[in-house]
PDB file of C-alpha atoms in Angstrom:
ATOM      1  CA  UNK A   8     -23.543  29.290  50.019  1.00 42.00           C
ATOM      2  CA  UNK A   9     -22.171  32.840  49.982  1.00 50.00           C
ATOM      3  CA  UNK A  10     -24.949  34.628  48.088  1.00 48.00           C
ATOM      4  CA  UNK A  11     -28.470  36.435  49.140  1.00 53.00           C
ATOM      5  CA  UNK A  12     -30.728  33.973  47.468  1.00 54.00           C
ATOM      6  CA  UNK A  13     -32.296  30.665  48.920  1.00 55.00           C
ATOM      7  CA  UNK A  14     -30.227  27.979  49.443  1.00 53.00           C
ATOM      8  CA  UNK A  15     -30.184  25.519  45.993  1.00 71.00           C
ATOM      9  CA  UNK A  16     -29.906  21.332  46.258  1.00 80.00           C
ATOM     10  CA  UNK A  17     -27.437  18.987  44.734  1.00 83.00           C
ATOM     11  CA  UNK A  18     -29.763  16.104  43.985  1.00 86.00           C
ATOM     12  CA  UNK A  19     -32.977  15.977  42.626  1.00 85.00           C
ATOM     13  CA  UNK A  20     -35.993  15.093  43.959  1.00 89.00           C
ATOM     14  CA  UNK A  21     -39.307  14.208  42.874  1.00 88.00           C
ATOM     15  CA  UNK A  22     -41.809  16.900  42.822  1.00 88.00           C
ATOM     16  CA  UNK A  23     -39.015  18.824  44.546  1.00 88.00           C
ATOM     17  CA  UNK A  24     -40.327  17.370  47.604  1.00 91.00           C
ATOM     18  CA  UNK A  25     -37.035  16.202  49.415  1.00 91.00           C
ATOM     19  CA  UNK A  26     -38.373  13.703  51.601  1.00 93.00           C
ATOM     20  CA  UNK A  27     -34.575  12.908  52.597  1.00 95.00           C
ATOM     21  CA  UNK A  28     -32.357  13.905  56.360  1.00 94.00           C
ATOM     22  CA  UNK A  29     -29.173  13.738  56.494  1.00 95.00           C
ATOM     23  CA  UNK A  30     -27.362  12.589  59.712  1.00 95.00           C
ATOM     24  CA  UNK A  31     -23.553  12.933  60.318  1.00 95.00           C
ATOM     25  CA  UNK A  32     -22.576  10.908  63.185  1.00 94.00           C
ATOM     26  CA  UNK A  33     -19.095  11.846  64.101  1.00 93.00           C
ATOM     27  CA  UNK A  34     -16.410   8.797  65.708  1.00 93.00           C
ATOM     28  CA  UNK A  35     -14.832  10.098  68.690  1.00 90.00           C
ATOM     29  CA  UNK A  36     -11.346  10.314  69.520  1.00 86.00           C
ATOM     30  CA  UNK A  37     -10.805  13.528  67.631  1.00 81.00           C
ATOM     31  CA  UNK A  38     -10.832  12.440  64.494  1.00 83.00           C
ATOM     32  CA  UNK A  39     -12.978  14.746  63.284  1.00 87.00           C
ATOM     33  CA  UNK A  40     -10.994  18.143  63.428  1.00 83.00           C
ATOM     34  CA  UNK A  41     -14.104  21.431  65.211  1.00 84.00           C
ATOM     35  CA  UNK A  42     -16.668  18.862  65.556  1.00 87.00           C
ATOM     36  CA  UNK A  43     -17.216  17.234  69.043  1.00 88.00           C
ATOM     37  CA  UNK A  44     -17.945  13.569  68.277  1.00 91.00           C
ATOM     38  CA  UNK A  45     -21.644  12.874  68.408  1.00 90.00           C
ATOM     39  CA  UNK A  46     -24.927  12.538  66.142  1.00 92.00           C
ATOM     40  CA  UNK A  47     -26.032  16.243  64.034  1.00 93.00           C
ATOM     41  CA  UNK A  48     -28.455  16.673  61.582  1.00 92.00           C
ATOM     42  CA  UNK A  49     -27.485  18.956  58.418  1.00 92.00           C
ATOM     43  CA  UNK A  50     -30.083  21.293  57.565  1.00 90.00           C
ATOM     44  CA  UNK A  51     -29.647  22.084  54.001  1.00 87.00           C
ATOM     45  CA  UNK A  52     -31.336  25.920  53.960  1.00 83.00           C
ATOM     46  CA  UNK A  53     -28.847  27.290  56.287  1.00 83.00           C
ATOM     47  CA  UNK A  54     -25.893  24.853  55.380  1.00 83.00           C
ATOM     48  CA  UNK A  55     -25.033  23.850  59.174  1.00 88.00           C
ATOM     49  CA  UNK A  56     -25.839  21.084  61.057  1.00 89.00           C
ATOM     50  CA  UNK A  57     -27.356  21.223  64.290  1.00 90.00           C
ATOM     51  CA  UNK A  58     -25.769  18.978  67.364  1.00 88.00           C
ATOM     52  CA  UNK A  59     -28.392  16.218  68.685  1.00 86.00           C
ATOM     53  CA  UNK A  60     -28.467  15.525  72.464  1.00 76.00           C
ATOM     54  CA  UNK A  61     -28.127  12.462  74.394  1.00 71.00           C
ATOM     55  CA  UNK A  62     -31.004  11.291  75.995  1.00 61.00           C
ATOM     56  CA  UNK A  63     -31.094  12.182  79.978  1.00 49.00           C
ATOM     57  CA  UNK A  64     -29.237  15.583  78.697  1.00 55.00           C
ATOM     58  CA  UNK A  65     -31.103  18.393  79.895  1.00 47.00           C
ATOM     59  CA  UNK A  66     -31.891  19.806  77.058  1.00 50.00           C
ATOM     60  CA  UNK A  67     -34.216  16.998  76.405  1.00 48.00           C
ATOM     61  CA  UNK A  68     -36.484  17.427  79.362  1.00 45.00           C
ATOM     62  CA  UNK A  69     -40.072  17.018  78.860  1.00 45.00           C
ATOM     63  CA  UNK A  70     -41.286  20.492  80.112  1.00 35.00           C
ATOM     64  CA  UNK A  71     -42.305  22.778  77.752  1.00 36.00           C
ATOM     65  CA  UNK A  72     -40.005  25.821  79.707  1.00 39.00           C
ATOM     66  CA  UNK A  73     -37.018  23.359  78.375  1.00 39.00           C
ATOM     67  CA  UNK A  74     -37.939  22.779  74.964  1.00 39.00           C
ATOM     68  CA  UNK A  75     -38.224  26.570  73.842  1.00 40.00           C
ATOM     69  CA  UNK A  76     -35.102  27.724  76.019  1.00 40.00           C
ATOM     70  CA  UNK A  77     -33.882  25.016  74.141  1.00 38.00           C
ATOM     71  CA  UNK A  78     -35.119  26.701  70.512  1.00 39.00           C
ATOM     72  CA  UNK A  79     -33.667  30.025  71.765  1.00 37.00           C
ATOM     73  CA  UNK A  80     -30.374  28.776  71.892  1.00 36.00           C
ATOM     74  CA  UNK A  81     -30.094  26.381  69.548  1.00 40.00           C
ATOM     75  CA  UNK A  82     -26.567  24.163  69.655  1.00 41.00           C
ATOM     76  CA  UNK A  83     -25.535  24.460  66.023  1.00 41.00           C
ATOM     77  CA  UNK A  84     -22.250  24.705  64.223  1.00 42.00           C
ATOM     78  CA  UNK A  85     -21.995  25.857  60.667  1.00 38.00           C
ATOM     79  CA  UNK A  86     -20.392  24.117  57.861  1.00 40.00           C
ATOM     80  CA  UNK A  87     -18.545  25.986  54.877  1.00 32.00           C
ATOM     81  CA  UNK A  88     -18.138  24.976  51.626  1.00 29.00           C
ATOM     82  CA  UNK A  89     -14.134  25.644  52.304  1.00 28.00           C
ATOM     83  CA  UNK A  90     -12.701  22.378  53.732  1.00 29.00           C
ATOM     84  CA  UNK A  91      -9.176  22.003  55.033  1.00 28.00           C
ATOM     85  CA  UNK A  92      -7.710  18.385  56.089  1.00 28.00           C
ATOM     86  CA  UNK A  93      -4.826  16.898  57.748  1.00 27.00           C
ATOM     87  CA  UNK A  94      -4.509  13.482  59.412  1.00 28.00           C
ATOM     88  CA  UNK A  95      -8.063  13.884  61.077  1.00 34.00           C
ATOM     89  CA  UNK A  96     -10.468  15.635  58.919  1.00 39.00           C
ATOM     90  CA  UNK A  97     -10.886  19.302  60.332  1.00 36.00           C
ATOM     91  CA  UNK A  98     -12.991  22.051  59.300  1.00 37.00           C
ATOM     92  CA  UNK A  99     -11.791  25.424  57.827  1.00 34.00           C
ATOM     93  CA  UNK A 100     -14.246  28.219  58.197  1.00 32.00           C
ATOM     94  CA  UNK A 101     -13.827  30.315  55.379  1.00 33.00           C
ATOM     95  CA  UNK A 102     -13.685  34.285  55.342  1.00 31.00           C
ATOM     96  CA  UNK A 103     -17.784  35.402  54.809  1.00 31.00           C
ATOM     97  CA  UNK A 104     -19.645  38.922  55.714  1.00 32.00           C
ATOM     98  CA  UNK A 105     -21.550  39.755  58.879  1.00 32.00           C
ATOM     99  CA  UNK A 106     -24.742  39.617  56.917  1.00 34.00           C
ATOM    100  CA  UNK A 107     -23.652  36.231  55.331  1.00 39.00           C
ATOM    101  CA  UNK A 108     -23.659  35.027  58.914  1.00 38.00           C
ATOM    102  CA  UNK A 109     -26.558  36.839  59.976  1.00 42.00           C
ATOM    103  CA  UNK A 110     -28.630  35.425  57.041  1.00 42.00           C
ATOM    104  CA  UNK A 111     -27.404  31.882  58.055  1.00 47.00           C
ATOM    105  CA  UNK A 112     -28.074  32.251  61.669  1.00 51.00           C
ATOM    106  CA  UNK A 113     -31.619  33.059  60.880  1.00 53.00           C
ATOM    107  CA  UNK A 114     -32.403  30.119  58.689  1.00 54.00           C
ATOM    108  CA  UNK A 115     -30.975  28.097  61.298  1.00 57.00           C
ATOM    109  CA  UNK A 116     -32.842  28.612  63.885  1.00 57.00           C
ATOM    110  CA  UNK A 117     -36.135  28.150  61.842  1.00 57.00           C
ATOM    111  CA  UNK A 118     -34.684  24.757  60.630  1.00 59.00           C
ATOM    112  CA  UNK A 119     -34.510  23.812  64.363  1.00 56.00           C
ATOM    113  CA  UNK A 120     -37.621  25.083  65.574  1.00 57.00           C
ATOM    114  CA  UNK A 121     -39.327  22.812  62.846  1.00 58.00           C
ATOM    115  CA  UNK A 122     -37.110  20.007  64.061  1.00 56.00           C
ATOM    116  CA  UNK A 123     -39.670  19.363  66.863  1.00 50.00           C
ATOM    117  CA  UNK A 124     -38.992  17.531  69.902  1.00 45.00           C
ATOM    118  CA  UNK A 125     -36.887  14.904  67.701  1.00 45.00           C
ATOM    119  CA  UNK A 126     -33.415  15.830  69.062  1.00 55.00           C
ATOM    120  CA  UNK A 127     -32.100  13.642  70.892  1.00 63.00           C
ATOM    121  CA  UNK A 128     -30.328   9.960  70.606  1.00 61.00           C
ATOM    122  CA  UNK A 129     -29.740   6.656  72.738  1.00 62.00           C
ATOM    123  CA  UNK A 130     -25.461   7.173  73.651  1.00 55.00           C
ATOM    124  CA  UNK A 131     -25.548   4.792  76.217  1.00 54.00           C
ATOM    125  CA  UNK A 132     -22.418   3.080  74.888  1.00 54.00           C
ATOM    126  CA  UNK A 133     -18.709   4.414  75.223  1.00 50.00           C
ATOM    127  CA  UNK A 134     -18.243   4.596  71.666  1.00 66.00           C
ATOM    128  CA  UNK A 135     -21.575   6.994  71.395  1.00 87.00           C
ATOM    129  CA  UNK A 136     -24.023   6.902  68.067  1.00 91.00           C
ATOM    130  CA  UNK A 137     -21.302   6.099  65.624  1.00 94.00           C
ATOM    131  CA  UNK A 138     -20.545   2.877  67.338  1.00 93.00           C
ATOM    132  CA  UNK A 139     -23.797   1.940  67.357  1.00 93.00           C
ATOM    133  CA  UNK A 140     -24.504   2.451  63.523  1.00 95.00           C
ATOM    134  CA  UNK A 141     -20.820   0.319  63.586  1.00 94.00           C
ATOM    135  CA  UNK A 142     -22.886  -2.564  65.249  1.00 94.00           C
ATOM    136  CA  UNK A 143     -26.134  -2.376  63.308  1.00 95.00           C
ATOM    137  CA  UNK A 144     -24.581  -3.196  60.256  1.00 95.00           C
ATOM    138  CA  UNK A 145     -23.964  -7.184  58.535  1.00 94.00           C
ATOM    139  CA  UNK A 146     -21.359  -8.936  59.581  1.00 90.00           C
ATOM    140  CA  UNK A 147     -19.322  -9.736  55.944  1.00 82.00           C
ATOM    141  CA  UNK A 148     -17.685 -13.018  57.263  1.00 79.00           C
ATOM    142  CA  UNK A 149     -19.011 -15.062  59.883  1.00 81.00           C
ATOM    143  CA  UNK A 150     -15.457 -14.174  62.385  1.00 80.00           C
ATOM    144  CA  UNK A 151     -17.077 -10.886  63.347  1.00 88.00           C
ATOM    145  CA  UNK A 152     -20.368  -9.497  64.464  1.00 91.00           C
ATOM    146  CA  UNK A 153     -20.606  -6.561  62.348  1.00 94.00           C
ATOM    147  CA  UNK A 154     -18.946  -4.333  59.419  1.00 92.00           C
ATOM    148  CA  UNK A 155     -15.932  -3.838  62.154  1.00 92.00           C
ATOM    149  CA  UNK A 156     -14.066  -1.604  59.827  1.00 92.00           C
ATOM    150  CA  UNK A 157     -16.731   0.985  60.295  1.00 94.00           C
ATOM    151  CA  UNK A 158     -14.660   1.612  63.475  1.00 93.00           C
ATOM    152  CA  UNK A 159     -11.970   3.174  61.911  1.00 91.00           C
ATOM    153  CA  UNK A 160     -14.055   5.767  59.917  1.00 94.00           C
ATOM    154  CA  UNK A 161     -13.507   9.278  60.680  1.00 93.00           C
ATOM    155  CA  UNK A 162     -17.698  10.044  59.962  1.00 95.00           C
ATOM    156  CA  UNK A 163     -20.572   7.761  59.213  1.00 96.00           C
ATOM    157  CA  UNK A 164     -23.535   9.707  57.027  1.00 97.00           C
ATOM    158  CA  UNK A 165     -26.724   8.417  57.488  1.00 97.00           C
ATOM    159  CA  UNK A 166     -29.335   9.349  54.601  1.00 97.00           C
ATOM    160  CA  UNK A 167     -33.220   8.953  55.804  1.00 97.00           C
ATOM    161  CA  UNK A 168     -35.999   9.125  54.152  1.00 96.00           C
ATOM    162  CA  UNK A 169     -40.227   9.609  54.629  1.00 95.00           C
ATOM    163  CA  UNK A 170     -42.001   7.861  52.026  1.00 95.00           C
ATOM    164  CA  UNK A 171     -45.421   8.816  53.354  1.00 94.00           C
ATOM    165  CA  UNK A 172     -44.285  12.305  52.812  1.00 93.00           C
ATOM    166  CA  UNK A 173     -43.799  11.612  48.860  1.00 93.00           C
ATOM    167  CA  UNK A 174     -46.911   9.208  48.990  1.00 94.00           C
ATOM    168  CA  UNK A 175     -49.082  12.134  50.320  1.00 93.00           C
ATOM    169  CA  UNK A 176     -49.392  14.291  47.511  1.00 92.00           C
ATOM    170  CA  UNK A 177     -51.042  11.186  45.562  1.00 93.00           C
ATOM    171  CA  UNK A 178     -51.067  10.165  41.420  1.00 93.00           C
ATOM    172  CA  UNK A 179     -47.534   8.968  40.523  1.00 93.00           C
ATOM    173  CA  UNK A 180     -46.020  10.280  43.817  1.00 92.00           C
ATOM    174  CA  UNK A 181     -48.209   7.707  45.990  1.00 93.00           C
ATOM    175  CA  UNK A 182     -47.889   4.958  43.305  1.00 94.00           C
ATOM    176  CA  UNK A 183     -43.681   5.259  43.294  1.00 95.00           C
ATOM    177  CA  UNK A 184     -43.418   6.710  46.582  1.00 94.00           C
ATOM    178  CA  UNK A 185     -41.132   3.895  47.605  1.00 95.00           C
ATOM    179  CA  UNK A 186     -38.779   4.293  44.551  1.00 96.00           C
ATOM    180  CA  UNK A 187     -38.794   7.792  43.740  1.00 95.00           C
ATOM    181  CA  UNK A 188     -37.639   8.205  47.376  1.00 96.00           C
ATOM    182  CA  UNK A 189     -34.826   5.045  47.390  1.00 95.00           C
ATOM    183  CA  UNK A 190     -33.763   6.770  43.924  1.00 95.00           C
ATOM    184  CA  UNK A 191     -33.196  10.176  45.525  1.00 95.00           C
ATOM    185  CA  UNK A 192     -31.268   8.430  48.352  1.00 96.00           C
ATOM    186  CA  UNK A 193     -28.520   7.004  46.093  1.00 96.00           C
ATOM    187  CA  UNK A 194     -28.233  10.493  44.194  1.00 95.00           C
ATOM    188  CA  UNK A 195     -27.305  11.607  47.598  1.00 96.00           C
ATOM    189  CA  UNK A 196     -25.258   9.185  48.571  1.00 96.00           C
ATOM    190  CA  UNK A 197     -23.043   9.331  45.341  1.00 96.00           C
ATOM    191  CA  UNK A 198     -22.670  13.266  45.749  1.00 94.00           C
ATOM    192  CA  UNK A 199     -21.058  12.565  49.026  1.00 95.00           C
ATOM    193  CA  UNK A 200     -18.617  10.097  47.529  1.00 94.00           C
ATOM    194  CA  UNK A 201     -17.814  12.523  44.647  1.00 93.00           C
ATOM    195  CA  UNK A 202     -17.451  15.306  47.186  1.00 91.00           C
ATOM    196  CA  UNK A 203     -15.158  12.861  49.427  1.00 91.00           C
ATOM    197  CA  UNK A 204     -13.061  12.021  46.435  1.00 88.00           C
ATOM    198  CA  UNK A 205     -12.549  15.347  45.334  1.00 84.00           C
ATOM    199  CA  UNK A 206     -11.056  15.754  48.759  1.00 83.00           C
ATOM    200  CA  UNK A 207      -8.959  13.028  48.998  1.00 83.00           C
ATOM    201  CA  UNK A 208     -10.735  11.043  51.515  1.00 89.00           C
ATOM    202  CA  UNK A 209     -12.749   7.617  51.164  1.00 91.00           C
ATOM    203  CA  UNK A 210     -16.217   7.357  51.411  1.00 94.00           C
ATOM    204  CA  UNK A 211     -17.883   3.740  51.576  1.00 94.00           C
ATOM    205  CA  UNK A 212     -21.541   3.476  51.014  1.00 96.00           C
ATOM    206  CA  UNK A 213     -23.478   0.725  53.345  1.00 96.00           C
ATOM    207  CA  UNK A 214     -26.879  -1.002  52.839  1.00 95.00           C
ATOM    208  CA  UNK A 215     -26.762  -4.151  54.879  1.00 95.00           C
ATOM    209  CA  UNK A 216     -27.899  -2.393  58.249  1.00 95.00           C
ATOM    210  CA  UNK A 217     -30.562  -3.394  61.196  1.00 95.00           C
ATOM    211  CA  UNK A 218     -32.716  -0.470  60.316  1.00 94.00           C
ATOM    212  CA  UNK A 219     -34.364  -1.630  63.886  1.00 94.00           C
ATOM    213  CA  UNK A 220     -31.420  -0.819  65.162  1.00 93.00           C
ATOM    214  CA  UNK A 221     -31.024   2.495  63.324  1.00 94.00           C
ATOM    215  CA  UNK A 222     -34.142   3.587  65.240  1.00 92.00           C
ATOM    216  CA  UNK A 223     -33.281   2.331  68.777  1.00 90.00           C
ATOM    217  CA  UNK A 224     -30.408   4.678  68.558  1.00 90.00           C
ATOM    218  CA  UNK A 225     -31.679   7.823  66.563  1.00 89.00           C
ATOM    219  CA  UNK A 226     -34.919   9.454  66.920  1.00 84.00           C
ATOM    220  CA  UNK A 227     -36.351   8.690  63.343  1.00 89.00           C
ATOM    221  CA  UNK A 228     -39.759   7.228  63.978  1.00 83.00           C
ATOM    222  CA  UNK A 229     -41.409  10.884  65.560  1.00 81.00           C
ATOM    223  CA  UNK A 230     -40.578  12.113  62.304  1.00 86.00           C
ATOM    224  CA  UNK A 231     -41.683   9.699  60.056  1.00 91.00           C
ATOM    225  CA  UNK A 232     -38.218   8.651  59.278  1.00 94.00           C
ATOM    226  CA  UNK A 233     -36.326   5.219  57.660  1.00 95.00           C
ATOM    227  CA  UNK A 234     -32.980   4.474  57.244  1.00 96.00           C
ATOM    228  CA  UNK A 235     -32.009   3.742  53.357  1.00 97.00           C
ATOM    229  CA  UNK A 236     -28.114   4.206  53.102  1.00 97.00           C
ATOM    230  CA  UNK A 237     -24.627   4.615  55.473  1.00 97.00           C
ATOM    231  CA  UNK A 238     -21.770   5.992  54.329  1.00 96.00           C
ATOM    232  CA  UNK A 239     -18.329   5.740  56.180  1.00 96.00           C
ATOM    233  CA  UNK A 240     -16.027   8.763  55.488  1.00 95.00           C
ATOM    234  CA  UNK A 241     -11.932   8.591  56.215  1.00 91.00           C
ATOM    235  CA  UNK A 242      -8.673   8.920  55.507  1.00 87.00           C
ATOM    236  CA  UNK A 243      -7.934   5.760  53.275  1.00 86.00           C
ATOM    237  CA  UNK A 244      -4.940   3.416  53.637  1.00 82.00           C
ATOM    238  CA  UNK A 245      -2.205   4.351  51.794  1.00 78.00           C
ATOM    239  CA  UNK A 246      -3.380   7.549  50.333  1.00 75.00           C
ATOM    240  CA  UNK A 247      -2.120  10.783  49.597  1.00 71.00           C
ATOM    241  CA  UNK A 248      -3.694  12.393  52.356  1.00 73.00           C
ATOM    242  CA  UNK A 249      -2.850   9.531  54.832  1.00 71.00           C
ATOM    243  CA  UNK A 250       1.133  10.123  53.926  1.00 71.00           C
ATOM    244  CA  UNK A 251       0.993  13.953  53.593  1.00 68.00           C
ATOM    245  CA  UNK A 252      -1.898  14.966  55.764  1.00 67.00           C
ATOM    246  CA  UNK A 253      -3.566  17.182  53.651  1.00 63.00           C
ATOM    247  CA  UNK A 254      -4.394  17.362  50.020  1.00 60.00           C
ATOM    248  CA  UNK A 255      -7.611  16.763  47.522  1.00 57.00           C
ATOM    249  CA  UNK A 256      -7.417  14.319  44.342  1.00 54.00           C
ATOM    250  CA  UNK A 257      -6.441  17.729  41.981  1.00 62.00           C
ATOM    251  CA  UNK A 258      -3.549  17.953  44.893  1.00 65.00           C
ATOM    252  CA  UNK A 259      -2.487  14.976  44.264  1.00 65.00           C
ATOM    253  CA  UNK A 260      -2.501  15.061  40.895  1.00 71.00           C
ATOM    254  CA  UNK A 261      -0.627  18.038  41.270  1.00 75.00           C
ATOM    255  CA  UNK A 262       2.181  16.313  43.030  1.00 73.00           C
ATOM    256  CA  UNK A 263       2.684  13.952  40.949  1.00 78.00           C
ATOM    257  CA  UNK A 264       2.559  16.001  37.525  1.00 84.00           C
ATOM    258  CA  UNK A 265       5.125  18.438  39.293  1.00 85.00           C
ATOM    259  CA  UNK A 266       7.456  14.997  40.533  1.00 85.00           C
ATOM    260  CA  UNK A 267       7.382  14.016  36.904  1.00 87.00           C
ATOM    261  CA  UNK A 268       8.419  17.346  35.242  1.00 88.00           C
ATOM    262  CA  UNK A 269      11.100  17.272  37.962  1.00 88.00           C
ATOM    263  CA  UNK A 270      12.219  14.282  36.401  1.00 87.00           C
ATOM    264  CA  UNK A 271      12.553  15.488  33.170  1.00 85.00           C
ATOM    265  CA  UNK A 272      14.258  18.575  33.922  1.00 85.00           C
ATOM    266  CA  UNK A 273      17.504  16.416  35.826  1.00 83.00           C
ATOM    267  CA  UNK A 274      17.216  14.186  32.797  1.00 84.00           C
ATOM    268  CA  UNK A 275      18.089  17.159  30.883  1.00 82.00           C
ATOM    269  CA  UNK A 276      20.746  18.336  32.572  1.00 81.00           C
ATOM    270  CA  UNK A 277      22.086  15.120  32.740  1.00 80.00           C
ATOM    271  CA  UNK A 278      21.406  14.851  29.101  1.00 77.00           C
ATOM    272  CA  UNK A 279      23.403  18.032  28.423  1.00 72.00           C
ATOM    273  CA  UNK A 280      26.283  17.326  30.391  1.00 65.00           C
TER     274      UNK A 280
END
């Protein structure tokens, strides 16, 4: 982000095919800070993510009038690499050029035009998409029906991936299709915890998941999609963040470096008297 040239990746990928979506599925009651809750899809050339309707929304109608009034104006919200958060995790849009945003604008829209007709999700329940990733998952004890704590999360991530896509191109990429793809997956997912960390928030990665369920509730199978990991993101329990509302790990580090030279300096003067 920020510069002329094309748009780099975090995680490598075999071939430098990048079989992988990512999906960030946002809990509602505002905990997520610019962001309407709801399902979006991050597309990684232009940075942003791009907002996923409901099915029955009108912007999911069949006709072909719909879909490209729909590609015209495309519902997208773009993400900076600047992040500022408090109690809920919000968004601060950093400071960038009217060419910056031009640039961006342009490689969004092309990322959603190739997204198809694959935008929209199943909502039907009060609690929306990230409820029902919530309730695809594994129960851990036999009291409850699913990974309840999921609820709480701010975000859940969802990382996809197209195996046929890697398979395609043939030698070595057909014969470890599926592992060169499920290896690429948990590069992904541990960038997101490192980049969680580094902001002071938790981020919980989650394989025991319905993928059936995955795909009653996101449109994955047009595109040739399959879930491979979740990844809750919040505010954790006790933390830094959680008692100041705001702050990375280097923040907090920060604090407590500056508490303990405080300490030293009234032993001092205590010292002296």
């Amino acid at each position: 982000y920020g510069h002329a040239g094309a748009a780099s990746r975090a995680a490598p990928s075999g071939g430098c095919l990048y079989p992988l979506n990512l999906y960030v599925v946002v809990a509602p009651g505002g905990r997520v800070g610019g962001l309407d809750p709801g399902a979006y899809r991050y597309l990684p050339a232009s940075h942003a993510l791009c907002a996923l309707s409901p099915k029955g929304d009108e912007r999911c109608a069949d006709d072909a009038a719909s879909r490209r009034a729909t590609r015209r104006t495309p519902n997208h919200t773009f993400v900076f690499d600047t992040w500022k958060y408090c109690n809920s995790i919000r968004i601060h849009q950093s400071r960038t050029r009217a060419t910056d945003t031009r640039a961006s604008s342009s490689h969004c829209r092309a990322e959603i035009e190739n997204l198809g007709e694959a935008v929209c999700f199943d909502a039907a329940a009060a609690d929306g998409v990230h409820g029902a990733l919530a309730r695809s998952t594994s129960a851990q004890a036999n009291s409850t029906e699913y990974q309840t704590w999921i609820d709480d999360s701010a975000v859940v991530v969802l990382v996809t991936g197209n195996v046929r896509a890697t398979a395609k191109h043939g030698g070595l990429y057909r014969r470890f299709a599926t592992e060169l793809v499920t290896t690429e997956a948990g590069m992904v997912a541990e960038n997101v915890v490192l980049q969680a960390t580094s902001l002071g928030l938790g981020a919980t990665p989650i394989g025991a998941f319905d993928a059936r369920a995955i795909h009653r509730t996101l449109p994955l199978k047009e595109t040739g999609e399959d879930p491979l990991v979740m990844l809750a993101v919040g505010v954790p329990k006790g933390s830094f963040r959680e008692h100041h509302g705001h702050g990375r790990a280097e923040d907090e580090q920060s604090a407590r470096a500056a508490e303990v030279a405080a300490k030293g300096e009234e032993t001092a003067r205590r010292t002296t008297r």
